[in-house]
Amino acid sequence: MADQPVLTNLLIAERDGEPVRWIHAVRSQDGLEITGEIADRWKITAEITVAGDLAPRAHWTVCAQYLGMEPAETAWDVFWDVQLKKAQPFVPGIFYGENRPDGKGSYPRWSPVDEDDPASSPVWRFRTDRTMTPFAMLRNTDTAAAVSTPVSFSHGESGLGFGSDGRISHLSLHFPWREEPVSPALFGPDGSRPRSRSFVVLPSETVEFSFEACVTDDGWRSLLRDMYKDDPDDLQPWISGGEAAELAADGLMQWHFSRDPATLYETAGFDRYFRPDPTQLDRPDMHIAWVSGAPYALALARYGTRTGRNDLAQAGLSVLDRIAEEGIAPAGMFYPRWTREDGWTHGWNAGRPAAPYAQSRTIAEATWFYIIGLHSRAPWITPARRDLWCRAVESNLDFALKIQRDDGSFGTYYHLETGNVEEWEGAGGLSWIPALLDAHRTTRADGLPFPNSAAYREAAVKAGRYYAQSIRNESLFGAPEDVPYGVTSEDGYNALIAMLNLYEEEGDEEWLELSRHAADYMLSFRMSYNTPFSPYTLLGQYDFRTKGGDIASPSNQHLHNYGLICLP
């Protein structure tokens, strides 16, 4: 912990107005009560108590009574100076240090200096409900300071913020929110222009808001766990797990499956009656993993077998067989994508959309799910299907062996014709680790014909050593094709799966510790509270609960269910 005060110079003020002048303080049974004023406009009372277990925090409850004789428009801001050198931001689900390299992408980036990039700035403010756990933190290698607030207060939705140029830093809270220098709401009516909110008070009306502040030498992990545990909101599933599985399988079959050729469309139009324009209906594309393909086809086959739905099982198997039979590129790896227009083709190569490349995570994940299917010993693993799938798996894993760098890296983008590694930067190659290890274990347990089984294990361990530092440093990026240079929840998933597979294979405590790091990183993208929805919205009427859902990334701020891939 820092020897000198870290959070200093607290300022509570009306936005663009005068700060509170504190007059009197008295000890209370639970903490401290203080009173203050803003001229003859506001009377302020505040109670300060201690909250938290793993990360003790000063909890402020502020009540401001309006003394004016006429209705007035107002908003409130809270600022703390942060006495930390070389402080970088951490905001769950939104900011992870720099957030993205300069010039890569158009979503918010932290930079200690002003740059020409309009989405890059040393100061950021945003709505609290954009965060997965509602706190903003500044940290260096030794100490961290954070402020937090509920997503709503007496008169609307709250906001958080930070600023750091490497020397002078602050944390802020806003009631209501403000978003600047640009808004992440790129699809809003005002585009990405900065936005803010205010509200109107009547004579004698009281405004109430609360916030917390803490300093810790444990980084963000203890605070994240504390706040998740402290949130009283419960889950309220609409249906059972069995019903959800039945609906998911039926949805895949009715909306996404195409028999000719066997395909799982990754996007289906659900409002066909109201949108007769063909371009707004189905997108007849299929990635072989990630957002479609092998993981979903195998799930459909397994569910159909388990429930006696042969139509579902055969649909999933037809997709898997077609990918294994037709979808091998000249260089030996899977083609990452099939489209009705182009057939087997390249993936979504951000910045190089037409380049003949495959992305490591997509093809490694597909390979892994074929091995899972082979290992299942399901009745539909006929000798012919076993041989077909084994040939596809071996082709991909032998390709991975061939391109692995001496330091263990598998790279990120591969040329479909030559097999050259076109991009080494990123951690998409983590997904080769479970595929290689599962192939090694399946060879050992089930006698599958993988002659390079021992080399697969050796390559996986070497890759684990290479990617370990990125996990420790929280510098993972590159998992999904559409966010190649930014942090995402999927990087945490891949790291957790890879490190746990290494631990199960070797029993080395280092892999277990790295698994914990990866799990914490993953959980920073998981919502720790339920977003309040207006009763006038569809989600409000359904009492939709968000706690436990994952945000995709700071670039794509939507909830997704891909975290289920981490289940054993």
Coordinates of C-alpha atoms in Angstrom, one line a residue:
M1 CA 0.0 0.0 0.0
A2 CA 1.2 3.5 -0.8
D3 CA 2.8 5.4 2.2
Q4 CA 1.2 8.7 1.2
P5 CA -2.6 9.4 0.7
V6 CA -3.8 8.2 -2.7
L7 CA -7.3 9.7 -2.9
T8 CA -7.2 13.4 -2.0
N9 CA -9.1 16.6 -2.5
L10 CA -12.7 15.3 -2.7
L11 CA -15.0 17.7 -4.5
I12 CA -18.7 17.4 -4.6
A13 CA -20.4 20.1 -6.7
E14 CA -23.3 21.1 -8.8
R15 CA -22.2 20.6 -12.4
D16 CA -20.7 23.8 -13.8
G17 CA -21.5 25.4 -10.4
E18 CA -20.1 25.9 -6.9
P19 CA -18.8 23.0 -4.7
V20 CA -20.2 22.0 -1.4
R21 CA -18.8 23.9 1.6
W22 CA -18.7 21.5 4.5
I23 CA -19.7 23.1 7.8
H24 CA -20.0 20.5 10.5
A25 CA -19.0 16.8 11.2
V26 CA -20.0 14.5 14.0
R27 CA -19.4 10.8 14.8
S28 CA -22.4 8.6 14.4
Q29 CA -22.9 5.0 15.6
D30 CA -21.8 3.6 12.2
G31 CA -19.4 6.2 11.0
L32 CA -19.4 10.0 10.4
E33 CA -22.2 12.5 9.6
I34 CA -21.3 15.8 8.0
T35 CA -23.4 18.8 6.8
G36 CA -22.7 21.4 4.2
E37 CA -24.2 23.9 1.8
I38 CA -24.0 25.6 -1.5
A39 CA -24.8 29.3 -0.7
D40 CA -28.5 29.6 -0.2
R41 CA -29.3 27.1 -2.9
W42 CA -28.7 23.6 -1.4
K43 CA -28.5 22.1 2.1
I44 CA -26.3 19.0 2.1
T45 CA -26.1 16.0 4.5
A46 CA -23.8 13.1 4.1
E47 CA -23.2 9.9 6.0
I48 CA -19.9 8.0 5.7
T49 CA -19.6 4.4 6.7
V50 CA -17.4 1.4 5.9
A51 CA -18.5 -1.2 3.4
G52 CA -16.9 -4.3 1.9
D53 CA -15.1 -7.3 3.2
L54 CA -12.4 -8.3 0.7
A55 CA -11.9 -4.6 -0.4
P56 CA -13.0 -2.2 2.4
R57 CA -14.5 1.0 1.0
A58 CA -15.7 4.3 2.3
H59 CA -19.4 4.5 1.5
W60 CA -21.0 7.9 1.1
T61 CA -24.7 8.6 1.1
V62 CA -25.4 12.2 0.1
C63 CA -28.8 14.0 0.4
A64 CA -29.1 17.5 -1.1
Q65 CA -32.2 19.5 -0.4
Y66 CA -33.1 22.2 -2.9
L67 CA -33.7 25.6 -1.1
G68 CA -34.7 27.6 -4.2
M69 CA -38.2 29.1 -4.7
E70 CA -38.5 28.2 -8.4
P71 CA -37.9 24.9 -10.3
A72 CA -34.3 24.5 -11.4
E73 CA -32.3 22.3 -13.8
T74 CA -29.3 20.6 -12.1
A75 CA -26.8 17.8 -12.2
W76 CA -24.0 16.8 -9.7
D77 CA -20.4 15.7 -10.1
V78 CA -17.9 14.2 -7.6
F79 CA -14.2 14.3 -8.2
W80 CA -11.3 12.7 -6.3
D81 CA -7.6 13.5 -7.1
V82 CA -5.5 10.3 -7.4
Q83 CA -1.9 10.5 -6.3
L84 CA -0.5 7.7 -8.4
K85 CA 2.3 8.0 -10.9
K86 CA 1.9 6.3 -14.3
A87 CA -1.6 5.3 -13.4
Q88 CA -3.6 3.4 -16.0
P89 CA -7.4 2.8 -16.1
F90 CA -9.3 -0.4 -15.4
V91 CA -13.1 -0.4 -15.8
P92 CA -14.7 -3.8 -16.1
G93 CA -16.0 -4.4 -19.6
I94 CA -15.0 -1.0 -20.9
F95 CA -11.4 -0.1 -20.2
Y96 CA -8.3 -2.3 -19.9
G97 CA -5.3 0.0 -19.8
E98 CA -4.8 1.5 -23.3
N99 CA -7.8 -0.6 -24.5
R100 CA -6.5 -0.8 -28.1
P101 CA -3.4 0.1 -30.1
D102 CA -3.3 3.6 -31.7
G103 CA -5.0 3.6 -35.1
K104 CA -6.7 0.2 -34.6
G105 CA -10.5 0.5 -34.4
S106 CA -12.8 3.4 -33.5
Y107 CA -13.9 2.6 -30.0
P108 CA -12.6 4.4 -26.9
R109 CA -8.9 4.3 -26.2
W110 CA -7.0 5.8 -23.3
S111 CA -3.8 7.7 -24.1
P112 CA -1.9 9.9 -21.6
V113 CA -1.6 12.6 -24.3
D114 CA -4.2 14.1 -26.6
E115 CA -4.0 12.7 -30.1
D116 CA -5.6 13.3 -33.5
D117 CA -7.7 10.2 -33.0
P118 CA -11.1 11.5 -31.8
A119 CA -11.7 8.3 -29.9
S120 CA -8.4 8.5 -28.0
S121 CA -8.1 10.7 -24.9
P122 CA -6.6 10.9 -21.4
V123 CA -10.1 11.6 -19.9
W124 CA -13.2 9.5 -20.3
R125 CA -16.7 9.7 -18.8
F126 CA -19.5 7.2 -19.4
R127 CA -22.8 5.8 -18.2
T128 CA -22.3 3.4 -15.3
D129 CA -24.6 0.8 -16.8
R130 CA -22.0 0.3 -19.6
T131 CA -19.7 -1.3 -16.9
M132 CA -19.9 -5.0 -16.0
T133 CA -19.2 -4.1 -12.3
P134 CA -19.9 -0.5 -11.6
F135 CA -16.5 0.9 -10.7
A136 CA -13.7 2.9 -12.3
M137 CA -10.1 2.3 -11.2
L138 CA -6.7 3.9 -11.8
R139 CA -3.7 1.7 -10.9
N140 CA 0.0 1.3 -11.3
T141 CA 2.1 -1.7 -10.5
D142 CA 1.9 -1.2 -6.7
T143 CA -1.5 0.5 -5.8
A144 CA -5.0 1.0 -7.1
A145 CA -7.7 3.5 -6.3
A146 CA -11.3 3.1 -7.3
V147 CA -14.7 4.7 -7.1
S148 CA -18.0 3.0 -7.5
T149 CA -21.7 3.9 -7.6
P150 CA -25.0 2.1 -8.3
V151 CA -26.2 2.4 -11.9
S152 CA -29.1 4.6 -10.8
F153 CA -29.9 7.3 -8.2
S154 CA -33.0 9.2 -7.1
H155 CA -33.3 11.2 -10.3
G156 CA -31.9 9.0 -13.1
E157 CA -28.9 7.0 -14.3
S158 CA -25.4 7.6 -12.9
G159 CA -22.0 7.9 -14.5
L160 CA -18.3 7.2 -13.9
G161 CA -15.1 8.7 -15.2
F162 CA -11.4 8.9 -15.0
G163 CA -8.5 11.0 -16.2
S164 CA -4.8 10.4 -16.3
D165 CA -2.0 11.9 -18.3
G166 CA 0.7 9.8 -16.4
R167 CA 1.3 12.6 -13.9
I168 CA -2.1 14.2 -12.7
S169 CA -5.0 11.8 -12.3
H170 CA -8.6 11.9 -11.1
L171 CA -11.6 9.6 -10.7
S172 CA -15.2 11.0 -11.0
L173 CA -18.8 10.2 -10.5
H174 CA -21.8 11.9 -12.2
F175 CA -25.4 12.2 -11.3
P176 CA -26.8 12.0 -14.0
W177 CA -24.2 10.6 -16.4
R178 CA -22.1 12.4 -19.0
E179 CA -20.3 10.8 -21.8
E180 CA -17.2 12.5 -23.2
P181 CA -15.0 13.2 -25.2
V182 CA -17.2 11.0 -27.4
S183 CA -20.1 8.6 -26.6
P184 CA -19.6 4.9 -27.1
A185 CA -23.2 4.9 -28.4
L186 CA -22.1 4.9 -32.1
F187 CA -25.5 4.0 -33.3
G188 CA -27.4 6.6 -31.4
P189 CA -29.2 9.5 -33.1
D190 CA -26.4 11.8 -32.2
G191 CA -23.7 9.4 -33.4
S192 CA -20.6 9.5 -31.1
R193 CA -20.9 13.2 -30.0
P194 CA -20.4 13.8 -26.3
R195 CA -23.7 13.6 -24.4
S196 CA -24.9 14.5 -20.9
R197 CA -28.1 14.5 -18.8
S198 CA -29.6 16.8 -16.2
F199 CA -32.9 16.9 -14.3
V200 CA -35.3 19.4 -12.8
V201 CA -35.9 19.8 -9.1
L202 CA -38.8 21.6 -7.4
P203 CA -38.6 23.7 -4.2
S204 CA -37.8 21.6 -1.1
E205 CA -37.1 18.5 -3.3
T206 CA -34.3 16.2 -2.2
V207 CA -31.7 14.6 -4.4
E208 CA -30.0 11.4 -3.1
F209 CA -27.0 9.6 -4.5
S210 CA -24.4 7.3 -3.1
F211 CA -20.8 6.2 -4.0
E212 CA -17.8 4.4 -2.6
A213 CA -14.1 4.9 -2.7
C214 CA -11.2 2.6 -1.9
V215 CA -7.4 2.2 -2.1
T216 CA -6.0 -1.3 -2.4
D217 CA -2.7 -3.1 -3.2
D218 CA -4.6 -6.1 -4.6
G219 CA -5.6 -4.5 -7.9
W220 CA -9.2 -5.0 -9.1
R221 CA -9.7 -8.7 -8.2
S222 CA -10.8 -8.3 -4.6
L223 CA -13.1 -5.3 -5.4
L224 CA -14.7 -7.2 -8.3
R225 CA -15.5 -10.2 -6.0
D226 CA -16.7 -8.0 -3.2
M227 CA -19.1 -6.1 -5.3
Y228 CA -20.5 -9.2 -7.0
K229 CA -21.1 -10.8 -3.6
D230 CA -22.6 -7.6 -2.2
D231 CA -25.2 -7.1 -4.9
P232 CA -28.5 -8.3 -3.6
D233 CA -30.2 -8.8 -6.9
D234 CA -31.2 -12.4 -7.7
L235 CA -31.4 -14.3 -10.9
Q236 CA -34.8 -15.2 -12.2
P237 CA -34.6 -17.7 -15.1
W238 CA -37.8 -17.8 -17.2
I239 CA -37.5 -21.5 -17.9
S240 CA -35.6 -24.5 -16.9
G241 CA -32.3 -25.6 -18.4
G242 CA -34.0 -28.4 -20.2
E243 CA -36.5 -26.2 -21.7
A244 CA -33.8 -23.7 -22.8
A245 CA -31.9 -26.5 -24.5
E246 CA -35.0 -27.7 -26.3
L247 CA -35.7 -24.2 -27.6
A248 CA -32.1 -23.7 -28.6
A249 CA -32.0 -26.9 -30.6
D250 CA -35.4 -26.2 -32.2
G251 CA -34.2 -22.7 -33.1
L252 CA -31.0 -24.0 -34.7
M253 CA -33.1 -26.5 -36.7
Q254 CA -35.9 -24.3 -37.8
W255 CA -34.1 -21.0 -38.4
H256 CA -30.4 -21.6 -39.0
F257 CA -30.1 -25.1 -40.6
S258 CA -30.0 -25.4 -44.4
R259 CA -30.0 -28.9 -45.9
D260 CA -28.7 -27.9 -49.3
P261 CA -25.8 -27.7 -48.7
A262 CA -25.6 -28.7 -45.1
T263 CA -25.0 -25.4 -43.3
L264 CA -25.8 -23.6 -40.1
Y265 CA -26.4 -20.0 -41.1
E266 CA -24.8 -17.7 -38.5
T267 CA -27.5 -15.0 -38.9
A268 CA -31.2 -15.6 -39.4
G269 CA -33.9 -12.9 -40.0
F270 CA -36.7 -13.3 -37.5
D271 CA -39.0 -10.6 -38.8
R272 CA -39.5 -11.9 -42.3
Y273 CA -43.1 -10.8 -42.6
F274 CA -42.2 -7.1 -41.9
R275 CA -39.0 -7.0 -43.9
P276 CA -39.6 -8.3 -47.4
D277 CA -36.2 -6.9 -48.6
P278 CA -34.0 -10.0 -49.2
T279 CA -30.9 -8.3 -47.9
Q280 CA -32.5 -8.0 -44.5
L281 CA -33.3 -11.7 -44.1
D282 CA -30.9 -14.6 -43.6
R283 CA -27.2 -14.3 -44.2
P284 CA -26.2 -17.6 -45.8
D285 CA -22.8 -17.6 -44.3
M286 CA -21.2 -20.1 -41.9
H287 CA -17.9 -19.8 -40.0
I288 CA -16.6 -23.3 -39.2
A289 CA -16.4 -22.3 -35.5
W290 CA -16.8 -19.2 -33.3
V291 CA -20.2 -17.8 -34.4
S292 CA -21.4 -21.0 -36.2
G293 CA -20.1 -24.3 -37.5
A294 CA -18.6 -27.2 -35.5
P295 CA -19.5 -26.2 -31.9
Y296 CA -23.1 -25.7 -32.7
A297 CA -23.4 -28.7 -35.0
L298 CA -21.9 -31.0 -32.5
A299 CA -24.2 -29.6 -29.8
L300 CA -27.2 -30.3 -32.1
A301 CA -26.0 -33.8 -32.8
R302 CA -25.4 -34.6 -29.1
Y303 CA -28.7 -33.2 -28.0
G304 CA -30.6 -35.0 -30.7
T305 CA -28.9 -38.3 -29.7
R306 CA -29.7 -37.7 -26.0
T307 CA -33.4 -36.9 -26.5
G308 CA -34.1 -39.4 -29.3
R309 CA -34.5 -36.6 -31.9
N310 CA -32.8 -38.3 -34.9
D311 CA -33.6 -35.3 -37.2
L312 CA -31.6 -33.0 -35.0
A313 CA -28.7 -35.4 -34.7
Q314 CA -28.5 -36.0 -38.4
A315 CA -28.7 -32.3 -39.2
G316 CA -25.7 -31.6 -36.9
L317 CA -23.7 -34.5 -38.3
S318 CA -24.4 -33.5 -41.9
V319 CA -22.8 -30.1 -41.2
L320 CA -19.8 -31.7 -39.4
D321 CA -19.3 -34.2 -42.2
R322 CA -19.4 -31.5 -44.9
I323 CA -16.9 -29.3 -43.2
A324 CA -14.5 -32.2 -42.7
E325 CA -14.9 -33.5 -46.2
E326 CA -14.9 -30.2 -48.2
G327 CA -13.5 -27.6 -45.9
I328 CA -9.7 -28.2 -45.9
A329 CA -7.7 -25.4 -47.5
P330 CA -4.6 -26.1 -49.7
A331 CA -2.3 -25.3 -46.8
G332 CA -3.9 -28.1 -44.6
M333 CA -6.0 -26.1 -42.2
F334 CA -9.8 -25.6 -42.3
Y335 CA -11.2 -22.9 -44.4
P336 CA -12.6 -20.5 -41.8
R337 CA -15.8 -19.7 -43.6
W338 CA -18.3 -20.8 -46.3
T339 CA -20.7 -18.4 -48.1
R340 CA -23.3 -19.1 -50.8
E341 CA -21.6 -16.5 -53.1
D342 CA -18.0 -17.6 -52.7
G343 CA -18.1 -21.1 -51.3
W344 CA -15.2 -22.0 -49.0
T345 CA -13.3 -18.8 -48.4
H346 CA -11.4 -16.5 -46.0
G347 CA -12.6 -15.2 -42.7
W348 CA -13.3 -11.7 -41.4
N349 CA -9.9 -10.3 -41.6
A350 CA -10.2 -6.8 -40.0
G351 CA -8.4 -4.3 -42.1
R352 CA -7.7 -6.8 -44.9
P353 CA -11.2 -8.1 -45.7
A354 CA -10.4 -9.8 -49.0
A355 CA -7.0 -11.3 -47.9
P356 CA -7.0 -15.2 -48.3
Y357 CA -6.3 -15.7 -44.6
A358 CA -7.6 -18.0 -41.8
Q359 CA -7.6 -16.8 -38.2
S360 CA -6.0 -19.1 -35.6
R361 CA -8.8 -19.2 -33.0
T362 CA -11.5 -20.0 -35.6
I363 CA -9.8 -23.1 -37.1
A364 CA -8.3 -24.3 -33.8
E365 CA -11.7 -24.2 -32.1
A366 CA -13.3 -26.1 -34.9
T367 CA -10.5 -28.7 -34.7
W368 CA -11.0 -29.1 -30.9
F369 CA -14.8 -29.7 -31.3
Y370 CA -14.1 -32.5 -33.8
I371 CA -11.8 -34.1 -31.2
I372 CA -14.6 -33.7 -28.5
G373 CA -17.0 -35.5 -30.9
L374 CA -14.5 -38.3 -31.5
H375 CA -13.9 -38.7 -27.8
S376 CA -17.6 -38.9 -27.0
R377 CA -17.9 -42.5 -28.3
A378 CA -21.4 -41.7 -29.5
P379 CA -23.2 -44.3 -31.6
W380 CA -23.0 -42.2 -34.7
I381 CA -19.2 -42.4 -34.7
T382 CA -19.1 -45.0 -37.4
P383 CA -15.8 -46.2 -38.8
A384 CA -16.2 -44.1 -41.9
R385 CA -17.1 -41.0 -40.0
R386 CA -14.3 -41.7 -37.5
D387 CA -11.7 -41.8 -40.4
L388 CA -13.1 -38.7 -42.0
W389 CA -13.0 -36.6 -38.9
C390 CA -9.5 -38.0 -37.9
R391 CA -8.1 -37.0 -41.2
A392 CA -9.4 -33.5 -40.8
V393 CA -8.1 -33.2 -37.3
E394 CA -4.7 -34.5 -38.1
S395 CA -4.4 -32.2 -41.1
N396 CA -5.1 -29.2 -38.9
L397 CA -2.9 -30.2 -36.0
D398 CA 0.0 -31.1 -38.2
F399 CA -0.3 -27.7 -39.8
A400 CA -0.1 -26.1 -36.3
L401 CA 3.0 -28.1 -35.5
K402 CA 4.6 -26.9 -38.8
I403 CA 4.0 -23.2 -38.3
Q404 CA 4.7 -23.0 -34.5
R405 CA 7.5 -20.6 -33.8
D406 CA 10.5 -21.6 -31.7
D407 CA 9.2 -19.5 -28.7
G408 CA 5.9 -21.3 -28.8
S409 CA 3.7 -18.8 -30.6
F410 CA 1.2 -20.1 -33.1
G411 CA 0.6 -16.6 -34.7
T412 CA -2.8 -15.3 -35.5
Y413 CA -3.4 -15.2 -39.3
Y414 CA -2.4 -17.9 -41.9
H415 CA -2.4 -17.8 -45.7
L416 CA -4.8 -20.3 -47.0
E417 CA -2.7 -21.3 -50.0
T418 CA 0.9 -21.1 -48.7
G419 CA 0.4 -21.7 -45.0
N420 CA 2.6 -18.7 -44.1
V421 CA 1.9 -17.0 -40.8
E422 CA 0.9 -13.5 -42.0
E423 CA 0.4 -12.0 -38.5
W424 CA 2.1 -13.1 -35.3
E425 CA 0.7 -10.4 -32.9
G426 CA -2.2 -11.5 -30.6
A427 CA -3.2 -14.5 -28.6
G428 CA -5.7 -16.2 -30.9
G429 CA -3.3 -19.2 -31.0
L430 CA -4.2 -20.1 -27.4
S431 CA -7.1 -22.2 -28.9
W432 CA -4.6 -24.7 -30.3
I433 CA -3.6 -25.8 -26.8
P434 CA -6.8 -27.7 -25.9
A435 CA -7.1 -29.2 -29.4
L436 CA -3.5 -30.5 -29.2
L437 CA -3.8 -31.8 -25.7
D438 CA -7.2 -33.4 -26.3
A439 CA -5.9 -35.2 -29.4
H440 CA -2.9 -36.5 -27.3
R441 CA -5.3 -37.7 -24.6
T442 CA -7.7 -39.2 -27.0
T443 CA -4.9 -41.1 -28.8
R444 CA -3.8 -42.5 -25.4
A445 CA -7.3 -43.3 -24.2
D446 CA -9.2 -44.3 -27.3
G447 CA -6.4 -45.4 -29.6
L448 CA -7.2 -42.8 -32.3
P449 CA -4.6 -42.8 -35.2
F450 CA -2.6 -39.7 -34.5
P451 CA 1.0 -40.7 -34.9
N452 CA 2.2 -37.2 -33.9
S453 CA 0.4 -37.4 -30.5
A454 CA 3.6 -36.9 -28.4
A455 CA 4.6 -33.9 -30.5
Y456 CA 1.1 -32.4 -30.0
R457 CA 1.6 -32.5 -26.2
E458 CA 5.0 -31.0 -26.5
A459 CA 3.7 -28.1 -28.7
A460 CA 0.9 -27.4 -26.3
V461 CA 3.2 -27.1 -23.3
K462 CA 5.6 -24.8 -25.3
A463 CA 2.7 -22.6 -26.4
G464 CA 1.5 -22.4 -22.8
R465 CA 4.8 -21.1 -21.7
Y466 CA 4.7 -18.5 -24.5
Y467 CA 1.2 -17.2 -23.7
A468 CA 1.6 -17.3 -19.9
Q469 CA 3.1 -13.8 -19.8
S470 CA 0.2 -12.3 -21.7
I471 CA -2.2 -13.8 -19.1
R472 CA -0.2 -12.5 -16.2
N473 CA 0.1 -9.1 -17.8
E474 CA -3.6 -9.0 -18.8
S475 CA -2.4 -8.2 -22.3
L476 CA -4.6 -10.7 -24.1
F477 CA -6.2 -9.8 -27.4
G478 CA -7.0 -11.3 -30.8
A479 CA -9.5 -14.0 -30.0
P480 CA -12.4 -13.0 -32.3
E481 CA -12.0 -12.2 -36.0
D482 CA -13.9 -8.9 -35.7
V483 CA -11.8 -7.5 -32.9
P484 CA -8.2 -8.5 -33.7
Y485 CA -6.4 -5.8 -31.7
G486 CA -8.6 -5.2 -28.7
V487 CA -9.4 -6.9 -25.4
T488 CA -12.5 -9.1 -25.4
S489 CA -14.2 -11.6 -23.1
E490 CA -13.4 -14.4 -25.6
D491 CA -9.7 -13.9 -24.8
G492 CA -10.4 -14.8 -21.2
Y493 CA -12.4 -17.9 -22.2
N494 CA -9.6 -19.2 -24.4
A495 CA -7.0 -18.5 -21.8
L496 CA -9.0 -20.3 -19.1
I497 CA -9.7 -23.4 -21.3
A498 CA -6.0 -23.6 -22.4
M499 CA -4.5 -23.2 -18.9
L500 CA -6.9 -25.7 -17.3
N501 CA -6.2 -28.2 -20.0
L502 CA -2.5 -27.8 -19.3
Y503 CA -3.1 -28.2 -15.5
E504 CA -5.1 -31.4 -16.1
E505 CA -2.4 -32.8 -18.3
E506 CA 0.6 -31.9 -16.2
G507 CA -0.6 -31.2 -12.7
D508 CA 1.8 -28.2 -12.4
E509 CA 0.5 -25.6 -9.9
E510 CA 1.8 -22.9 -12.3
W511 CA -1.0 -23.8 -14.8
L512 CA -3.6 -23.7 -12.0
E513 CA -2.5 -20.2 -11.0
L514 CA -2.6 -19.1 -14.6
S515 CA -6.1 -20.6 -14.8
R516 CA -7.1 -18.4 -11.8
H517 CA -5.7 -15.3 -13.5
A518 CA -7.6 -16.2 -16.7
A519 CA -10.9 -16.8 -14.8
D520 CA -10.6 -13.4 -13.0
Y521 CA -10.0 -11.7 -16.3
M522 CA -13.0 -13.5 -17.8
L523 CA -15.2 -12.5 -14.9
S524 CA -14.4 -8.9 -15.4
F525 CA -16.6 -9.1 -18.5
R526 CA -19.5 -10.7 -16.5
M527 CA -22.3 -8.5 -15.2
S528 CA -22.4 -8.4 -11.4
Y529 CA -25.8 -6.6 -11.3
N530 CA -29.2 -6.5 -13.0
T531 CA -29.6 -3.6 -15.3
P532 CA -32.9 -1.7 -14.5
F533 CA -35.1 -1.6 -17.5
S534 CA -38.1 0.7 -17.8
P535 CA -41.5 -1.0 -17.4
Y536 CA -42.4 0.5 -20.7
T537 CA -39.8 -1.6 -22.5
L538 CA -40.2 -5.2 -23.6
L539 CA -37.3 -6.3 -21.4
G540 CA -38.8 -4.5 -18.5
Q541 CA -42.1 -6.2 -19.0
Y542 CA -40.3 -9.6 -19.1
D543 CA -38.3 -8.7 -15.9
F544 CA -35.1 -9.5 -17.8
R545 CA -32.1 -10.1 -15.6
T546 CA -28.6 -9.4 -16.8
K547 CA -26.5 -10.6 -13.8
G548 CA -24.2 -13.4 -14.9
G549 CA -24.3 -12.3 -18.6
D550 CA -21.1 -11.5 -20.4
I551 CA -20.4 -8.4 -22.5
A552 CA -18.6 -9.3 -25.8
S553 CA -16.0 -6.5 -25.6
P554 CA -15.5 -2.8 -25.3
S555 CA -15.8 -2.7 -29.1
N556 CA -19.0 -4.6 -29.2
Q557 CA -21.1 -3.7 -26.2
H558 CA -23.7 -6.4 -26.2
L559 CA -24.4 -9.4 -24.0
H560 CA -23.6 -12.8 -25.4
N561 CA -23.7 -16.4 -24.3
Y562 CA -20.3 -17.6 -25.5
G563 CA -18.9 -18.0 -22.0
L564 CA -20.8 -21.4 -21.9
I565 CA -17.8 -22.7 -23.9
C566 CA -15.8 -22.8 -20.7
L567 CA -18.0 -25.5 -19.2
P568 CA -16.1 -28.8 -18.9

